[in-house]
Coordinates of C-alpha atoms in Angstrom, one line a residue:
M3 CA -5.1 -49.2 9.9
S4 CA -3.9 -45.5 9.0
M5 CA -6.4 -43.0 7.9
Q6 CA -3.9 -40.4 7.8
A7 CA -3.9 -37.8 5.2
S8 CA -1.4 -37.8 3.2
S9 CA 0.4 -36.2 -0.3
H10 CA -1.0 -38.3 -3.7
A11 CA 1.3 -38.8 -7.1
P12 CA 0.8 -36.1 -9.5
S13 CA -3.1 -35.9 -10.8
S14 CA -2.0 -33.5 -13.9
A15 CA -1.4 -36.5 -15.8
H16 CA -4.2 -38.3 -14.3
A17 CA -6.3 -35.6 -15.4
A18 CA -4.7 -35.4 -18.8
V19 CA -5.7 -39.6 -19.7
H20 CA -9.1 -38.4 -19.1
H21 CA -9.3 -35.6 -21.9
D22 CA -8.2 -37.9 -24.3
E23 CA -10.4 -40.2 -23.4
H24 CA -12.0 -41.6 -26.9
H25 CA -15.7 -40.1 -26.8
H26 CA -17.1 -41.9 -30.5
E27 CA -17.5 -45.5 -31.2
L28 CA -14.6 -47.4 -32.2
G29 CA -14.4 -49.4 -35.1
F30 CA -13.9 -53.9 -34.4
W31 CA -10.0 -53.7 -35.7
Q32 CA -9.2 -50.5 -33.5
K33 CA -11.6 -52.2 -30.3
Y34 CA -10.3 -55.7 -30.2
V35 CA -7.2 -55.9 -32.1
F36 CA -5.5 -53.0 -32.3
S37 CA -6.6 -51.7 -29.1
T38 CA -5.0 -49.1 -26.7
D39 CA -7.0 -50.4 -23.8
H40 CA -5.3 -51.7 -21.0
K41 CA -8.3 -54.2 -20.4
V42 CA -8.2 -55.3 -24.0
I43 CA -4.6 -56.0 -24.1
G44 CA -3.8 -57.5 -20.9
I45 CA -6.9 -60.0 -22.3
Q46 CA -4.8 -60.3 -25.7
Y47 CA -1.7 -61.0 -23.4
G48 CA -3.3 -63.5 -20.9
I49 CA -5.2 -65.6 -24.1
T50 CA -2.4 -65.6 -26.5
S51 CA 0.2 -66.7 -23.6
L52 CA -2.3 -69.4 -22.5
I53 CA -2.4 -70.7 -26.0
F54 CA 1.6 -70.8 -26.0
L55 CA 1.6 -72.4 -22.2
F56 CA -0.8 -75.3 -24.3
L57 CA 1.7 -75.7 -27.1
G58 CA 4.6 -76.0 -25.2
F59 CA 3.0 -78.7 -22.6
S60 CA 1.8 -80.7 -25.7
L61 CA 5.7 -80.4 -26.5
M62 CA 6.4 -81.7 -23.1
M63 CA 3.8 -84.8 -23.8
M64 CA 5.5 -86.0 -26.6
M65 CA 8.9 -85.8 -25.1
R66 CA 7.4 -87.6 -22.0
W67 CA 6.4 -90.5 -25.0
S68 CA 9.8 -90.8 -25.7
I69 CA 11.4 -91.1 -22.6
A70 CA 8.9 -93.5 -21.0
Y71 CA 9.0 -95.9 -24.5
P72 CA 12.1 -94.9 -26.4
G73 CA 12.4 -95.9 -29.6
Q74 CA 8.4 -96.7 -29.9
P75 CA 6.3 -95.3 -32.5
L76 CA 4.1 -91.8 -31.3
P77 CA 0.6 -92.8 -30.8
L78 CA -2.2 -90.7 -32.4
V79 CA 0.4 -87.6 -33.6
G80 CA 3.7 -89.6 -34.9
A81 CA 2.1 -90.0 -38.6
L82 CA 1.4 -86.3 -38.4
L83 CA 5.1 -85.2 -37.0
H84 CA 6.1 -87.5 -39.9
K85 CA 4.2 -85.2 -42.4
V86 CA 4.7 -81.9 -41.0
L87 CA 8.7 -82.8 -39.7
G88 CA 10.2 -85.1 -42.6
D89 CA 12.1 -87.2 -40.7
A90 CA 13.0 -85.8 -37.7
A91 CA 10.1 -88.0 -36.5
G92 CA 11.9 -91.3 -37.7
A93 CA 10.1 -94.4 -39.1
V94 CA 9.6 -97.3 -36.9
M95 CA 10.0 -100.6 -38.9
K96 CA 9.2 -104.1 -37.7
D97 CA 9.8 -107.5 -40.6
N98 CA 9.0 -104.7 -43.1
V99 CA 6.4 -103.2 -42.3
L100 CA 6.1 -99.8 -41.0
M101 CA 4.9 -99.7 -37.8
G102 CA 4.6 -96.3 -37.0
Y103 CA 7.0 -92.8 -36.6
A104 CA 9.3 -92.6 -33.0
M105 CA 10.8 -89.0 -32.0
T106 CA 14.5 -89.1 -32.7
P107 CA 17.2 -87.5 -30.9
D108 CA 17.2 -84.2 -32.7
L109 CA 13.9 -83.9 -32.2
Y110 CA 13.5 -84.3 -28.9
N111 CA 16.2 -81.8 -28.2
S112 CA 14.0 -79.3 -30.4
F113 CA 10.9 -80.3 -28.5
G114 CA 12.9 -79.7 -25.3
A115 CA 14.9 -76.3 -25.9
M116 CA 11.0 -75.0 -27.7
H117 CA 9.5 -76.0 -24.3
G118 CA 11.3 -74.5 -22.2
T119 CA 11.7 -70.8 -24.0
I120 CA 8.0 -71.0 -25.0
M121 CA 6.8 -72.0 -21.6
I122 CA 8.7 -69.1 -20.1
F123 CA 9.4 -66.3 -22.4
L124 CA 6.4 -66.9 -24.8
G125 CA 3.6 -68.5 -21.8
V126 CA 4.3 -67.4 -17.6
V127 CA 6.1 -64.7 -17.7
P128 CA 3.5 -62.3 -20.4
L129 CA 0.9 -64.3 -18.0
A130 CA 1.9 -63.4 -15.0
F131 CA 3.6 -59.8 -15.9
A132 CA 1.7 -58.5 -18.6
A133 CA -1.9 -59.9 -18.8
F134 CA -2.2 -59.6 -15.0
G135 CA -0.4 -56.7 -15.3
N136 CA -2.4 -54.7 -17.9
Y137 CA -5.9 -55.6 -16.7
V138 CA -5.3 -55.5 -13.1
V139 CA -2.5 -52.9 -11.8
P140 CA -3.7 -49.5 -13.8
L141 CA -7.5 -50.8 -11.5
Q142 CA -6.0 -51.4 -8.6
I143 CA -4.0 -47.8 -8.6
G144 CA -7.1 -45.7 -10.1
A145 CA -5.7 -45.4 -13.2
P146 CA -7.8 -44.8 -16.4
D147 CA -5.2 -46.3 -18.9
M148 CA -1.5 -46.8 -18.8
A149 CA 0.9 -44.3 -18.8
F150 CA 1.5 -45.0 -22.5
P151 CA -0.9 -46.6 -24.6
R152 CA 0.0 -47.1 -27.9
L153 CA 3.7 -48.2 -26.5
N154 CA 1.0 -51.0 -25.0
M155 CA -0.4 -52.2 -27.7
A156 CA 3.1 -51.7 -29.5
S157 CA 4.7 -54.2 -26.9
Y158 CA 1.9 -56.7 -27.0
W159 CA 2.6 -57.1 -31.2
V160 CA 6.1 -57.4 -31.0
Y161 CA 5.8 -60.4 -28.4
F162 CA 3.1 -62.3 -30.5
L163 CA 5.6 -61.5 -33.6
G164 CA 8.5 -62.9 -31.8
G165 CA 6.4 -65.9 -30.5
V166 CA 4.9 -66.5 -34.5
I167 CA 8.7 -66.4 -35.5
M168 CA 9.3 -69.4 -32.8
L169 CA 6.8 -71.7 -33.9
V170 CA 7.7 -71.2 -37.5
S171 CA 11.2 -72.3 -37.0
F172 CA 10.1 -75.5 -36.6
F173 CA 9.2 -75.6 -39.8
I174 CA 12.3 -74.6 -41.5
P175 CA 15.2 -77.0 -43.0
G176 CA 16.8 -78.8 -40.4
G177 CA 14.0 -77.6 -37.6
A178 CA 13.7 -75.8 -34.6
A179 CA 16.5 -74.4 -32.4
Q180 CA 18.4 -77.4 -30.5
A181 CA 20.8 -76.1 -28.2
G182 CA 18.6 -76.4 -25.0
W183 CA 16.1 -73.2 -23.8
T184 CA 19.7 -71.6 -23.0
S185 CA 21.4 -71.5 -26.0
Y186 CA 24.9 -72.3 -24.9
P187 CA 27.5 -71.8 -27.3
P188 CA 29.9 -73.1 -29.1
L189 CA 26.9 -75.4 -29.6
A190 CA 24.6 -73.0 -30.4
T191 CA 26.7 -72.0 -33.0
A192 CA 27.8 -74.8 -34.2
I193 CA 24.4 -76.9 -35.4
P194 CA 23.8 -76.7 -38.7
T195 CA 20.2 -75.7 -38.7
Q196 CA 18.8 -72.0 -39.4
G197 CA 16.6 -73.0 -36.3
Q198 CA 19.0 -71.4 -33.7
T199 CA 19.1 -68.4 -36.1
W200 CA 15.3 -67.9 -36.0
W201 CA 15.2 -68.5 -32.1
L202 CA 17.8 -65.6 -31.3
V203 CA 15.6 -63.2 -33.8
G204 CA 12.3 -64.3 -31.8
M205 CA 14.3 -63.8 -28.5
V206 CA 15.6 -60.3 -29.8
M207 CA 11.8 -59.4 -30.4
L208 CA 10.2 -61.0 -27.3
I209 CA 12.9 -59.0 -25.1
T210 CA 12.1 -56.1 -26.7
S211 CA 8.7 -56.7 -25.4
S212 CA 9.3 -56.8 -22.3
L213 CA 11.1 -53.8 -22.2
L214 CA 8.6 -51.7 -23.2
G215 CA 6.1 -53.2 -20.9
A216 CA 8.5 -52.8 -17.8
V217 CA 8.9 -48.8 -18.9
N218 CA 4.7 -48.7 -19.0
F219 CA 4.1 -50.1 -16.1
L220 CA 7.1 -48.4 -14.3
A221 CA 5.7 -44.7 -15.5
T222 CA 2.0 -45.9 -14.7
I223 CA 2.9 -46.9 -10.9
I224 CA 4.9 -44.0 -10.1
Q225 CA 2.9 -40.9 -11.8
L226 CA -0.8 -42.5 -12.6
R227 CA -2.0 -43.6 -8.8
A228 CA -5.3 -41.9 -7.8
P229 CA -5.2 -38.9 -5.0
G230 CA -4.8 -40.4 -1.7
M231 CA -3.0 -43.4 -3.5
T232 CA 0.8 -43.5 -1.4
W233 CA 3.1 -46.2 -1.9
M234 CA 1.9 -47.3 1.3
R235 CA -1.8 -47.8 0.2
L236 CA -0.8 -50.0 -2.7
P237 CA -2.0 -53.6 -3.0
F238 CA 1.2 -55.9 -3.0
F239 CA 0.5 -57.0 -6.5
V240 CA 1.0 -53.5 -7.6
W241 CA 4.1 -53.9 -5.4
A242 CA 5.1 -57.2 -6.8
Q243 CA 4.6 -55.3 -10.4
F244 CA 6.4 -52.8 -9.4
V245 CA 9.5 -54.9 -8.7
T246 CA 9.0 -57.3 -11.7
G247 CA 9.2 -54.0 -14.1
F248 CA 12.7 -53.1 -12.3
L249 CA 14.1 -56.3 -12.8
L250 CA 13.1 -56.6 -16.5
L251 CA 14.7 -53.1 -17.1
L252 CA 18.1 -54.0 -15.4
A253 CA 18.0 -57.7 -16.5
F254 CA 16.8 -58.3 -20.1
P255 CA 19.3 -55.5 -22.0
P256 CA 22.4 -57.8 -21.4
L257 CA 20.5 -61.3 -22.7
E258 CA 19.7 -59.0 -25.6
A259 CA 22.9 -57.6 -26.2
A260 CA 24.3 -61.1 -26.0
G261 CA 21.4 -62.7 -28.1
I262 CA 22.3 -59.9 -31.3
M263 CA 25.9 -60.8 -30.4
Q264 CA 25.3 -64.9 -30.5
L265 CA 23.2 -63.8 -34.3
M266 CA 26.1 -62.3 -35.2
D267 CA 28.4 -65.3 -34.5
K268 CA 25.9 -67.0 -36.5
V269 CA 25.3 -64.9 -39.9
A270 CA 28.3 -62.8 -39.6
H271 CA 31.0 -65.1 -38.5
T272 CA 32.1 -63.0 -35.7
S273 CA 33.6 -64.3 -32.2
F274 CA 31.8 -63.0 -28.9
F275 CA 31.8 -66.7 -27.9
L276 CA 34.0 -68.6 -30.1
P277 CA 37.2 -69.2 -28.5
T278 CA 40.8 -69.5 -30.6
G279 CA 41.5 -73.0 -32.0
L280 CA 38.1 -74.2 -32.1
A281 CA 37.5 -76.9 -34.4
I282 CA 33.7 -78.5 -34.3
G283 CA 32.7 -78.9 -37.9
S284 CA 31.6 -75.4 -39.8
L285 CA 33.6 -73.4 -37.1
G286 CA 36.8 -75.1 -38.2
H287 CA 38.4 -71.5 -39.6
V288 CA 36.6 -68.9 -36.9
S289 CA 38.2 -65.7 -35.8
G290 CA 38.4 -66.8 -32.7
G291 CA 39.2 -64.6 -29.1
G292 CA 35.7 -65.2 -27.9
S293 CA 34.4 -66.7 -24.3
P294 CA 31.6 -69.0 -24.4
L295 CA 31.5 -68.3 -20.7
L296 CA 30.5 -64.7 -21.7
W297 CA 27.5 -65.6 -22.8
Q298 CA 27.1 -67.7 -19.6
H299 CA 27.5 -65.0 -17.2
L300 CA 24.9 -62.9 -19.7
F301 CA 22.5 -65.3 -19.8
W302 CA 22.2 -66.1 -16.2
F303 CA 22.4 -62.6 -15.4
L304 CA 18.7 -62.3 -16.5
G305 CA 18.1 -66.0 -15.6
H306 CA 18.1 -65.4 -11.9
P307 CA 16.0 -62.8 -11.6
E308 CA 13.9 -64.1 -14.6
V309 CA 12.6 -66.5 -11.3
Y310 CA 11.1 -63.5 -9.5
V311 CA 9.8 -62.0 -12.8
L312 CA 7.8 -65.3 -12.7
I313 CA 7.1 -65.6 -8.7
L314 CA 6.7 -62.0 -7.9
P315 CA 3.5 -61.4 -10.0
A316 CA 2.0 -65.2 -8.3
M317 CA 2.6 -63.9 -4.7
G318 CA 1.0 -60.8 -5.2
I319 CA -2.0 -62.2 -6.9
V320 CA -1.7 -65.1 -3.9
T321 CA -1.6 -62.2 -1.7
E322 CA -4.9 -60.6 -2.5
I323 CA -7.3 -63.7 -2.4
I324 CA -5.8 -64.2 0.7
A325 CA -6.4 -61.3 2.2
N326 CA -9.9 -61.6 0.6
N327 CA -11.1 -64.8 1.9
T328 CA -9.8 -64.8 5.0
R329 CA -11.6 -61.5 5.6
K330 CA -8.5 -59.7 8.1
P331 CA -5.6 -57.6 6.7
I332 CA -2.4 -58.9 5.5
W333 CA -0.2 -59.6 8.6
G334 CA 2.9 -57.5 8.1
Y335 CA 2.4 -55.5 5.0
K336 CA 5.3 -53.5 5.5
S337 CA 7.1 -56.5 5.8
L338 CA 6.0 -57.9 2.5
V339 CA 6.5 -54.4 0.8
Y340 CA 10.7 -54.3 2.0
S341 CA 10.7 -58.2 1.2
S342 CA 9.8 -58.0 -2.4
L343 CA 12.5 -54.9 -2.8
V344 CA 15.0 -56.7 -1.2
I345 CA 14.3 -59.8 -3.4
G346 CA 15.2 -57.0 -6.6
F347 CA 17.8 -56.2 -5.3
V348 CA 19.7 -59.3 -4.6
S349 CA 18.3 -61.5 -7.5
F350 CA 21.1 -59.7 -9.5
I351 CA 23.7 -60.9 -7.2
V352 CA 23.1 -64.8 -7.3
W353 CA 23.8 -65.4 -10.9
A354 CA 27.1 -67.6 -10.7
H355 CA 25.4 -70.5 -8.5
H356 CA 24.4 -72.2 -12.1
M357 CA 28.1 -71.7 -13.3
Y358 CA 29.7 -73.8 -10.4
M359 CA 30.4 -76.3 -12.8
T360 CA 32.7 -73.9 -15.5
G361 CA 35.3 -74.0 -12.7
M362 CA 35.1 -70.5 -10.9
G363 CA 37.5 -70.2 -7.3
T364 CA 36.5 -70.8 -4.1
K365 CA 36.0 -67.1 -3.1
I366 CA 34.0 -66.6 -6.2
S367 CA 31.7 -69.4 -5.6
T368 CA 31.7 -68.6 -1.2
F369 CA 30.3 -65.3 -2.2
F370 CA 27.7 -66.7 -5.1
Q371 CA 26.6 -69.2 -2.1
T372 CA 26.3 -66.6 0.5
T373 CA 24.5 -64.7 -1.4
T374 CA 21.7 -67.7 -2.6
M375 CA 21.6 -68.1 0.7
I376 CA 20.2 -64.5 1.7
I377 CA 18.1 -64.1 -1.1
S378 CA 16.4 -66.7 0.5
I379 CA 15.5 -65.1 3.3
P380 CA 13.0 -62.6 2.3
S381 CA 11.4 -65.4 0.4
V382 CA 10.4 -67.1 3.6
I383 CA 9.6 -63.8 4.9
I384 CA 6.8 -63.2 2.5
L385 CA 5.4 -66.6 2.8
T386 CA 5.5 -66.3 6.4
C387 CA 3.5 -63.3 6.5
I388 CA 1.2 -65.3 4.4
F389 CA 0.6 -67.8 6.6
L390 CA 0.5 -65.6 9.8
S391 CA -2.6 -64.3 7.8
L392 CA -4.3 -67.6 8.0
W393 CA -4.5 -67.2 11.3
G394 CA -7.9 -66.6 13.1
G395 CA -8.9 -65.7 9.8
S396 CA -12.7 -66.9 8.4
I397 CA -11.1 -68.6 5.5
R398 CA -13.4 -69.1 2.6
F399 CA -12.7 -72.2 0.2
N400 CA -13.9 -71.3 -3.0
V401 CA -12.0 -71.7 -6.1
P402 CA -9.5 -68.7 -6.3
M403 CA -8.7 -69.9 -2.3
L404 CA -7.5 -73.4 -3.0
F405 CA -5.2 -72.3 -6.0
A406 CA -3.7 -70.1 -3.5
L407 CA -3.3 -72.1 -0.7
A408 CA -1.5 -74.9 -2.6
F409 CA 0.2 -72.3 -3.8
L410 CA 2.2 -72.0 -0.2
P411 CA 3.4 -75.5 0.0
M412 CA 4.3 -76.1 -3.6
F413 CA 6.4 -72.9 -3.5
G414 CA 8.1 -74.1 -0.5
I415 CA 8.6 -77.4 -1.8
G416 CA 10.6 -75.8 -4.8
G417 CA 12.7 -72.9 -2.7
L418 CA 14.1 -75.6 -0.2
T419 CA 14.7 -78.2 -2.7
G420 CA 16.9 -75.2 -4.7
L421 CA 19.2 -74.8 -1.2
P422 CA 21.6 -78.2 -1.6
L423 CA 22.2 -76.4 -5.5
G424 CA 23.0 -73.4 -4.1
F425 CA 26.4 -74.8 -2.4
N426 CA 29.0 -75.5 -5.0
F427 CA 29.4 -78.9 -3.1
S428 CA 26.0 -80.3 -3.6
D429 CA 25.4 -78.8 -7.3
I430 CA 28.2 -80.1 -8.6
H431 CA 26.2 -83.5 -8.1
L432 CA 23.0 -82.4 -8.5
H433 CA 24.2 -80.3 -11.4
D434 CA 22.5 -81.1 -15.2
T435 CA 20.0 -84.0 -13.1
Y436 CA 16.7 -84.5 -13.1
Y437 CA 16.9 -82.8 -9.6
V438 CA 17.1 -79.6 -11.1
I439 CA 14.3 -80.5 -13.3
A440 CA 11.8 -81.0 -10.1
H441 CA 13.2 -77.9 -7.9
F442 CA 12.1 -75.8 -10.8
H443 CA 9.1 -76.9 -11.8
Y444 CA 8.3 -76.7 -7.8
V445 CA 9.2 -73.7 -8.6
V446 CA 7.1 -72.8 -12.0
A447 CA 4.5 -75.4 -12.0
P448 CA 2.6 -76.2 -9.0
G449 CA 3.8 -72.5 -7.5
T450 CA 3.8 -70.0 -10.3
I451 CA 1.1 -71.4 -12.5
F452 CA -1.1 -72.0 -9.5
G453 CA -0.9 -68.5 -8.2
L454 CA -2.0 -67.5 -11.8
F455 CA -5.0 -70.3 -12.0
A456 CA -5.9 -68.2 -8.7
G457 CA -5.8 -65.0 -10.3
I458 CA -7.8 -66.0 -13.3
Y459 CA -10.9 -68.0 -10.8
Y460 CA -10.4 -64.3 -9.4
W461 CA -10.5 -61.7 -11.4
Y462 CA -13.0 -63.5 -14.4
P463 CA -16.0 -62.1 -12.5
K464 CA -14.4 -58.3 -13.2
A465 CA -13.6 -59.0 -16.6
T466 CA -17.2 -61.0 -18.0
G467 CA -19.5 -60.2 -15.4
R468 CA -19.8 -63.8 -14.7
F469 CA -18.2 -66.2 -12.9
M470 CA -16.7 -69.2 -13.6
N471 CA -18.0 -72.5 -13.0
D472 CA -17.7 -73.4 -8.8
T473 CA -17.7 -77.6 -9.6
L474 CA -15.6 -77.5 -12.7
G475 CA -13.0 -75.5 -10.4
K476 CA -12.4 -77.7 -7.8
I477 CA -12.1 -80.9 -10.4
H478 CA -9.7 -78.5 -12.0
F479 CA -7.8 -78.1 -8.8
F480 CA -7.9 -81.4 -7.2
C481 CA -6.9 -83.1 -10.1
S482 CA -4.1 -80.8 -11.2
F483 CA -2.5 -80.4 -7.4
L484 CA -2.8 -84.7 -7.4
F485 CA -0.7 -85.4 -10.6
M486 CA 1.7 -82.0 -10.6
N487 CA 2.7 -84.1 -7.5
L488 CA 3.2 -87.2 -8.8
L489 CA 4.6 -85.7 -12.0
F490 CA 7.3 -83.3 -10.1
Q491 CA 7.9 -85.5 -6.6
P492 CA 9.9 -88.6 -8.4
M493 CA 12.2 -86.7 -9.9
F494 CA 14.4 -85.5 -7.0
A495 CA 14.4 -89.6 -6.2
Q496 CA 15.7 -89.9 -9.8
G497 CA 18.0 -86.9 -9.9
M498 CA 19.7 -87.9 -6.3
A499 CA 20.2 -91.8 -8.0
G500 CA 22.3 -90.0 -10.8
M501 CA 20.0 -89.4 -13.9
L502 CA 20.7 -86.9 -16.3
R503 CA 18.9 -84.8 -18.0
R504 CA 18.4 -83.9 -21.7
M505 CA 18.2 -87.9 -22.7
H506 CA 15.7 -88.9 -25.2
D507 CA 15.9 -92.4 -23.7
G508 CA 15.3 -91.3 -20.4
G509 CA 18.8 -92.5 -19.7
A510 CA 18.4 -95.9 -21.1
N511 CA 21.3 -96.5 -23.1
Y512 CA 23.7 -94.4 -20.4
S513 CA 22.6 -96.4 -18.0
A514 CA 23.5 -99.8 -20.2
A515 CA 26.9 -98.2 -21.5
T516 CA 27.8 -97.6 -17.7
T517 CA 27.3 -101.0 -16.2
T518 CA 30.6 -102.1 -16.3
L519 CA 32.0 -99.1 -14.2
G520 CA 29.1 -99.4 -11.4
A521 CA 27.5 -96.5 -12.8
S522 CA 24.4 -97.7 -14.0
L523 CA 21.1 -96.7 -12.6
P524 CA 18.9 -98.9 -10.5
E525 CA 16.2 -100.4 -13.0
S526 CA 13.4 -98.6 -10.4
V527 CA 14.7 -95.1 -11.3
L528 CA 14.2 -96.6 -15.0
K529 CA 10.1 -97.5 -14.3
M530 CA 9.6 -94.4 -12.6
N531 CA 9.7 -92.9 -16.1
V532 CA 6.6 -95.0 -17.2
T533 CA 4.7 -93.5 -14.2
V534 CA 6.2 -90.0 -14.4
S535 CA 5.0 -89.5 -17.9
I536 CA 1.1 -91.3 -17.0
A537 CA 1.2 -88.5 -15.0
A538 CA 2.2 -85.7 -17.5
W539 CA -0.5 -87.1 -19.5
C540 CA -3.3 -87.1 -17.0
L541 CA -2.2 -83.6 -15.8
A542 CA -3.1 -82.6 -19.2
L543 CA -6.4 -84.3 -19.2
A544 CA -7.0 -82.5 -15.5
Q545 CA -6.5 -79.4 -17.5
L546 CA -9.7 -79.6 -19.8
P547 CA -12.5 -78.9 -17.2
F548 CA -10.7 -75.4 -16.9
I549 CA -10.3 -74.8 -21.0
F550 CA -14.2 -76.3 -21.3
N551 CA -14.9 -74.1 -18.1
F552 CA -12.8 -71.0 -19.3
F553 CA -14.9 -70.7 -22.8
W554 CA -18.3 -71.9 -21.6
S555 CA -18.4 -69.2 -18.3
M556 CA -18.0 -66.6 -20.9
K557 CA -22.0 -67.1 -22.3
K558 CA -23.6 -69.7 -19.4
G559 CA -21.9 -68.4 -16.2
K560 CA -23.6 -67.2 -13.0
R561 CA -24.2 -63.6 -13.6
V562 CA -22.6 -61.4 -11.1
T563 CA -24.9 -59.4 -8.6
S564 CA -22.9 -56.4 -7.6
D565 CA -19.5 -54.8 -9.3
N566 CA -17.8 -56.6 -6.4
P567 CA -19.0 -59.7 -6.0
W568 CA -15.9 -61.2 -3.9
Q569 CA -16.5 -58.1 -1.0
A570 CA -13.2 -57.0 -1.9
T571 CA -11.5 -53.9 -0.8
T572 CA -8.7 -52.8 -3.4
L573 CA -10.0 -50.3 -6.0
E574 CA -10.9 -52.6 -9.2
W575 CA -14.0 -53.8 -7.4
Q576 CA -15.7 -50.1 -7.1
T577 CA -15.9 -50.2 -11.3
P578 CA -18.4 -51.1 -13.2
T579 CA -18.5 -54.5 -14.0
P580 CA -16.9 -55.1 -17.1
P581 CA -15.0 -51.6 -16.5
P582 CA -15.4 -49.5 -19.3
H583 CA -13.0 -47.4 -20.8
G584 CA -11.6 -44.9 -18.4
N585 CA -12.8 -47.8 -16.0
F586 CA -14.0 -45.6 -13.3
A587 CA -17.6 -44.2 -13.6
K588 CA -16.5 -41.0 -11.4
P589 CA -13.3 -39.5 -9.7
I590 CA -12.3 -41.3 -7.1
S591 CA -9.6 -40.9 -3.8
V592 CA -8.3 -43.2 -1.6
H593 CA -8.3 -42.7 2.2
R594 CA -7.2 -46.1 3.8
G595 CA -5.3 -49.1 3.0
P596 CA -6.0 -51.8 0.9
Y597 CA -6.6 -55.0 3.4
E598 CA -9.6 -53.3 5.8
Y599 CA -11.3 -55.9 6.6
S600 CA -13.1 -56.9 9.4
V601 CA -12.2 -53.5 11.2
P602 CA -14.3 -53.3 14.3
G603 CA -17.0 -50.6 14.5
A604 CA -17.3 -51.2 10.6
K605 CA -20.9 -51.8 9.4
T606 CA -19.3 -54.8 6.9
D607 CA -16.6 -56.6 7.2
F608 CA -14.8 -55.0 4.5
T609 CA -14.3 -51.3 4.4
P610 CA -13.0 -50.2 0.6
Q611 CA -10.0 -47.8 -0.1
T612 CA -12.4 -45.4 -1.2
E613 CA -14.8 -45.3 1.6
A614 CA -13.4 -42.1 4.1

């Protein structure tokens, strides 16, 4: 590995942050609630986003009951839903006897819209980018904190407030948003509920939070690298967060502007997205002149870079863990870096492959088909580098490594099944079917979320000084791996059979209504709804060992015996455990690359970056 001396990042800002350290004991509120310490903020983001993931998953479990057993009373929670949400949970009567409360189509639409919104914007993105980024990035680059600590705190609290607004919308008259997580107009503007208004306000706040975080990460990585930490000595996780920061900074402003414009359509009777001659309910007298397709362009201009906002941090985490647990350098480090940069650029010119059904011309669709195929190339390069890194390694199969290894085929399935959706001639048949749900969830659920679980198990000892329980971790992994696949794999078959998404009864009424046209769904496809739902509920049970393990290990987990329990090379393992305010006990400098494992002639099979 290269040992050459090279220029390092400006150290004046680096030293300035050291001078800004607090030497007096902070009070509880300033230390744990309104903290400016990047590690505390990272933990705040992490726990909050995990709670939101649990809430979003709970919505899906109730939706799966409606799909599997349409019209049947919801067990356990039906009466509670009726008490909290009123008639949105409809009474089920039999012989004038109340049998319970079932999910109405409107409530299903509401849960569907909020499930997608919560899981993506309140769950996965904050966990992948903000939680891991805040805690790990300053440590890995040798910085004492983020470049703008108060901005960092503001970013978390704006995110938290946006999430609260989203949740409160369930309890206002008319309920939460019902126009899907994409909020397409004119449907989003025509639905007679204020939930959509609250959704838009919450979304604007979440976008603002992400923009504040993106600026902070970019400034931190550029300005606060330790002496000797050149660009090609950065761990790949830092590169992944760097590219993700640029994606957020460039892709979110158009959607924030679009959200404000749709909010004006909703409350100020403008017509940014409402066309002339529209006659839907209360929208019969709008001024018109707007374009519903404009919203789709602005939304998906963010929507596709958003996929890489989800996946790049997970790729970075998996790379760190695989390098550590194969005890050998990552194969093709520079290829990884350049591929991530290409992904960041090309992700801005593929968005319209979500819009083939809008009637675009063949020349435009050909352009977006081509760019969609091109962006798969750097993703394949990244996976290939990681797979080749396994060859000849002395692999340690601990819990972080199990999740990291599972990420590879799961993301591979998600990527390969996306190719038919990139061609307009096949997408026309698969659009809005369960095939799309299966493809997207393979990327995000067993893909991204497995990567995030790997990161939690890997960096937990650094944050707490204790390991998570290994046995509970393996139970969590194997059960999650099994039920994730049982949940999403059948959806590919359902989608190819023509089963459409967003149907509260799983397509039963649609199938019955189209029997005379020969378009009804096979009985075997409809029966899959039950098995898929059972898999979803089992997947929820599989998370119980993780939840227990996460909190139990804080007090009862096995203590680490050194500051570097995984025998890793990167800088976060050169700090005290857990890292104090300011992170490093003494000034550090970097002398080598991030993955110098099993170097010939070295005393140990790992050589830290700080070792001269």
